[in-house]
Coordinates of C-alpha atoms in Angstrom, one line a residue:
S1 CA 136.2 140.5 100.7
H2 CA 137.0 136.9 102.4
W3 CA 138.1 136.4 105.9
A4 CA 139.4 133.2 107.8
V5 CA 139.7 132.9 111.5
L6 CA 141.3 129.4 112.7
I7 CA 141.9 128.2 116.3
A8 CA 143.7 125.0 117.5
G9 CA 142.6 125.3 121.5
S10 CA 145.0 122.9 123.0
S11 CA 148.3 122.2 123.7
G12 CA 150.8 119.3 124.1
Y13 CA 152.1 116.8 122.0
G14 CA 149.3 114.6 122.5
N15 CA 147.3 117.0 120.8
Y16 CA 149.4 117.1 117.7
R17 CA 146.0 116.5 115.3
H18 CA 144.6 119.8 116.7
Q19 CA 147.5 122.0 115.4
A20 CA 148.0 119.9 112.3
D21 CA 144.3 120.1 111.5
V22 CA 144.4 123.9 111.9
C23 CA 147.5 124.4 109.6
H24 CA 146.2 122.2 107.2
A25 CA 143.1 124.4 107.1
Y26 CA 145.4 127.4 106.7
Q27 CA 147.0 126.0 103.5
I28 CA 143.8 125.4 102.1
M29 CA 142.8 128.8 102.7
I30 CA 145.9 130.2 100.8
K31 CA 145.7 128.0 98.0
N32 CA 142.2 128.9 97.3
G33 CA 143.1 132.5 97.3
I34 CA 142.4 134.1 100.6
D35 CA 144.8 137.1 101.3
P36 CA 147.1 136.0 104.1
D37 CA 146.6 139.1 105.9
K38 CA 143.0 138.3 106.1
I39 CA 143.7 135.0 107.8
I40 CA 143.8 134.9 111.2
T41 CA 145.2 132.1 113.4
L42 CA 145.6 130.7 117.0
A43 CA 147.5 128.0 118.1
V44 CA 149.9 127.5 121.2
D45 CA 152.4 126.5 118.7
D46 CA 154.3 123.9 120.9
V47 CA 153.8 120.7 118.9
A48 CA 156.1 121.2 115.7
N49 CA 159.2 121.7 117.8
D50 CA 158.3 119.4 120.6
D51 CA 161.3 116.7 121.4
M52 CA 158.9 113.9 120.4
N53 CA 158.5 115.0 117.3
P54 CA 160.6 113.0 115.0
F55 CA 160.1 115.6 112.1
P56 CA 161.4 118.6 113.8
G57 CA 159.7 121.7 112.8
K58 CA 157.0 120.0 110.7
L59 CA 153.4 118.7 111.1
F60 CA 151.6 116.2 109.0
N61 CA 147.7 115.6 108.8
K62 CA 148.0 112.5 106.7
P63 CA 150.1 109.4 106.9
T64 CA 152.2 108.1 103.9
G65 CA 154.1 105.1 103.1
D66 CA 157.8 104.2 103.5
G67 CA 160.1 106.5 101.5
T68 CA 157.2 108.6 100.5
P69 CA 157.6 112.2 101.7
G70 CA 154.7 113.9 103.4
T71 CA 152.9 117.1 103.0
D72 CA 154.1 119.2 105.7
V73 CA 151.2 121.3 106.7
Y74 CA 153.5 123.5 109.1
A75 CA 155.7 125.1 106.5
G76 CA 154.5 128.7 106.0
C77 CA 151.5 128.3 108.4
K78 CA 151.5 131.7 110.1
I79 CA 150.3 131.8 113.4
D80 CA 149.1 135.1 114.8
Y81 CA 148.5 134.4 118.4
S82 CA 150.3 131.6 120.2
G83 CA 151.5 130.6 123.6
S84 CA 149.4 132.4 126.7
M85 CA 147.4 134.6 123.9
V86 CA 145.1 131.3 123.0
T87 CA 142.3 132.3 125.1
P88 CA 138.4 132.4 124.9
E89 CA 138.9 136.4 125.5
T90 CA 141.3 136.5 122.3
F91 CA 139.1 134.6 120.4
V92 CA 136.0 136.9 120.9
K93 CA 138.3 139.9 120.5
V94 CA 139.4 138.7 117.0
L95 CA 136.0 137.8 116.1
T96 CA 134.3 141.2 117.1
G97 CA 137.0 143.1 115.6
D98 CA 138.3 144.5 119.1
A99 CA 142.3 145.2 119.0
A100 CA 142.5 146.7 122.5
G101 CA 145.1 144.6 124.7
L102 CA 146.2 142.7 121.8
D103 CA 149.5 144.5 121.1
G104 CA 148.7 145.5 117.5
G105 CA 147.7 142.0 116.7
K106 CA 145.2 141.3 113.7
V107 CA 141.4 141.4 114.1
L108 CA 138.5 140.9 111.9
Q109 CA 138.0 144.2 109.8
S110 CA 135.3 142.4 107.8
T111 CA 132.1 144.4 106.6
K112 CA 128.7 143.6 106.0
L113 CA 129.8 142.9 102.3
D114 CA 132.3 139.9 103.3
R115 CA 132.3 136.2 103.9
V116 CA 133.7 134.8 107.0
F117 CA 135.0 131.2 107.6
V118 CA 135.5 130.1 111.5
N119 CA 137.2 126.8 112.1
F120 CA 137.5 125.8 115.7
V121 CA 139.5 122.4 116.6
D122 CA 140.0 121.2 120.2
H123 CA 138.4 119.0 122.9
G124 CA 135.0 120.0 124.2
G125 CA 131.9 118.9 126.5
V126 CA 128.5 119.7 126.8
N127 CA 128.0 123.4 126.1
I128 CA 131.9 124.1 126.5
I129 CA 134.9 124.0 123.9
G130 CA 138.5 123.8 125.4
F131 CA 141.1 126.2 125.6
P132 CA 144.8 125.4 127.0
R133 CA 143.9 126.7 130.6
T134 CA 140.4 127.3 130.4
T135 CA 136.8 126.6 128.8
M136 CA 134.3 128.8 126.4
H137 CA 130.7 128.3 127.0
A138 CA 128.1 128.1 124.2
R139 CA 126.4 131.2 125.3
D140 CA 129.6 133.5 124.8
L141 CA 130.4 131.9 121.6
V142 CA 126.7 132.7 120.3
A143 CA 126.9 136.1 121.9
A144 CA 130.1 137.0 120.2
L145 CA 128.4 135.8 116.7
T146 CA 125.4 137.7 117.3
K147 CA 127.4 141.0 118.3
M148 CA 129.3 140.2 114.8
H149 CA 126.0 140.3 112.9
S150 CA 124.5 143.3 114.8
A151 CA 127.7 145.2 114.1
G152 CA 127.4 144.4 110.4
M153 CA 130.8 142.3 110.4
Y154 CA 129.6 139.8 107.6
K155 CA 127.5 139.0 104.7
E156 CA 127.4 135.6 105.5
L157 CA 129.5 133.3 107.9
V158 CA 130.3 129.6 107.9
F159 CA 131.6 127.9 111.1
Y160 CA 133.1 124.3 111.2
L161 CA 133.5 123.0 114.7
E162 CA 135.5 120.2 115.7
A163 CA 135.2 118.6 119.4
C164 CA 133.5 116.4 121.6
E165 CA 129.8 117.3 122.3
S166 CA 130.5 120.0 119.9
G167 CA 126.5 119.9 118.6
S168 CA 125.7 121.5 122.1
M169 CA 127.5 124.8 121.0
F170 CA 125.0 126.2 118.7
T171 CA 121.8 124.9 120.0
E172 CA 120.9 128.3 120.8
L173 CA 122.4 129.8 117.4
P174 CA 119.6 132.2 115.8
S175 CA 118.6 131.0 112.4
D176 CA 118.4 134.7 111.3
I177 CA 122.0 135.9 111.7
S178 CA 123.4 134.6 108.6
V179 CA 125.5 132.1 110.1
Y180 CA 125.9 128.4 109.0
A181 CA 127.4 125.9 111.6
T182 CA 128.3 122.3 111.2
T183 CA 129.8 120.3 114.2
A184 CA 131.7 117.2 114.4
A185 CA 129.3 115.5 116.8
N186 CA 126.0 115.8 118.5
A187 CA 125.5 117.1 122.0
H188 CA 126.0 114.0 123.7
E189 CA 129.1 112.0 122.1
S190 CA 132.4 112.4 121.2
S191 CA 134.1 113.3 118.2
W192 CA 137.2 111.2 116.8
G193 CA 141.0 111.4 116.0
T194 CA 142.1 109.6 112.9
Y195 CA 145.4 108.4 111.5
C196 CA 146.3 107.0 114.9
M197 CA 148.6 104.3 115.8
P198 CA 149.4 102.2 113.8
E199 CA 148.4 104.6 111.1
D200 CA 150.4 107.6 112.4
K201 CA 153.5 106.9 109.9
V202 CA 154.9 109.4 107.7
E203 CA 157.8 107.9 105.5
G204 CA 158.0 104.9 107.7
K205 CA 158.4 107.0 111.0
H206 CA 155.5 106.9 113.7
I207 CA 154.7 110.3 114.8
G208 CA 153.4 109.0 118.0
S209 CA 149.9 110.8 118.2
C210 CA 147.0 111.0 115.9
L211 CA 147.8 112.9 113.0
G212 CA 144.1 114.4 112.8
D213 CA 140.7 114.6 113.7
L214 CA 138.1 112.5 111.6
Y215 CA 135.6 115.4 111.0
S216 CA 138.3 118.0 110.3
V217 CA 140.5 115.6 107.9
T218 CA 137.1 114.7 106.0
W219 CA 136.1 118.1 105.0
M220 CA 139.4 119.3 104.1
E221 CA 140.8 116.3 102.2
D222 CA 137.3 116.5 100.5
T223 CA 138.3 120.3 99.6
D224 CA 141.7 119.3 98.7
N225 CA 140.3 116.7 96.3
Q226 CA 138.1 118.9 94.3
S227 CA 139.6 120.5 91.2
P228 CA 139.9 122.9 89.8
A229 CA 140.2 124.6 93.5
A230 CA 136.7 123.2 94.5
A231 CA 135.0 125.4 91.7
S232 CA 131.9 123.3 91.7
E233 CA 131.0 122.1 95.1
T234 CA 128.8 123.3 97.5
I235 CA 128.7 123.3 101.2
E236 CA 125.5 121.4 101.5
T237 CA 127.5 118.6 99.0
Q238 CA 130.4 118.9 101.3
T239 CA 128.5 118.5 104.5
E240 CA 126.3 115.4 103.3
R241 CA 129.6 113.8 102.0
V242 CA 131.3 114.5 105.4
K243 CA 128.2 113.1 107.0
R244 CA 128.3 109.9 105.2
L245 CA 132.1 109.5 105.7
V246 CA 132.3 110.3 109.5
T247 CA 130.8 107.3 111.1
K248 CA 132.1 107.4 114.7
S249 CA 129.7 110.5 115.5
H250 CA 126.8 112.1 114.3
V251 CA 127.8 115.6 112.4
Q252 CA 124.9 118.0 113.0
V253 CA 124.1 121.4 111.0
F254 CA 122.7 124.8 112.6
G255 CA 121.7 127.9 111.6
D256 CA 120.9 129.7 108.4
T257 CA 120.9 126.4 106.3
T258 CA 120.3 128.7 103.0
I259 CA 124.1 129.4 103.0
S260 CA 124.7 125.6 102.0
S261 CA 123.7 126.2 98.6
E262 CA 127.1 128.4 98.0
L263 CA 130.2 127.1 96.8
I264 CA 132.6 125.9 99.4
T265 CA 135.2 128.2 98.0
N266 CA 132.8 131.3 99.0
F267 CA 134.3 130.5 102.3
E268 CA 137.2 128.4 102.2
G269 CA 138.3 130.6 99.3
D270 CA 137.9 133.7 97.7
T271 CA 135.0 133.0 95.1
D272 CA 131.8 135.1 95.1
S273 CA 129.8 132.6 93.0
A274 CA 126.2 131.8 93.3
G275 CA 126.8 128.3 92.8
Q276 CA 123.0 127.1 93.7
L277 CA 122.9 123.5 93.1
D278 CA 119.5 121.7 93.2
T279 CA 119.4 120.0 96.5
S280 CA 118.3 116.7 95.1
L281 CA 121.2 117.0 92.9
A282 CA 123.7 117.8 95.9
H283 CA 122.3 114.7 97.8
M284 CA 123.0 112.4 94.6
I285 CA 126.4 113.8 94.2
A286 CA 127.2 113.4 98.0
R287 CA 125.8 109.6 97.8
A288 CA 128.0 108.8 94.6
A289 CA 131.2 110.5 95.8
P290 CA 134.0 108.0 96.8

């Protein structure tokens, strides 16, 4: 089966984009057939109903013109852990299937036959990613992934990480634990928001914050634009396209790169196709794509 873990690690209206990114990712997982019971979402959930939001109870990840309704990614976005539960400890428990102390909350119950997709979005620094009140070190993230592998919690795992200096998080990731990871930036540079002022308008109203992050919006809009349901695009093709379109930072790849020949919907959806495109063809498609 297929599982997804989605995390927005920040809080506050100024970080609107992170929760919008994660709810957009949630919509993609649902659209592409992942069982909602197998999607686990962590987000403080303090943005949609913030007094500063001109559209109370809604989040948008892309601008629209005057008179054109936006796509509300918050609608139906089921958040499993919110508020003070968004911590590195909760994240590790979710990943490693440890339900102790989570008051019956969902954790991964995946097996060695399953594929897992993880998407983390927040601020970061060298060897750390952010949470509302603390940070998580690279060694703890890699340790959690290694523990998952040792426990037979996945067949293959794909991890998309959005944060400044995010490339520093996977420098010690083993290449033999069936994890493929990409990051929004290298180990020494920022990643960037997008659809920021003055492009933050939905239906003619300024949101007052960036709507998304460039790396995140790029991979998600790429998935959204595939038809039908991204049925023919490989992870490698998506990665090459994202690398080309994200020009303010340098998207990085880590881990088991053989996984990149699989279809994106093997992880961002519920397919189990081999989808092995020739590498040269994948590069050609990525270069030719709009």
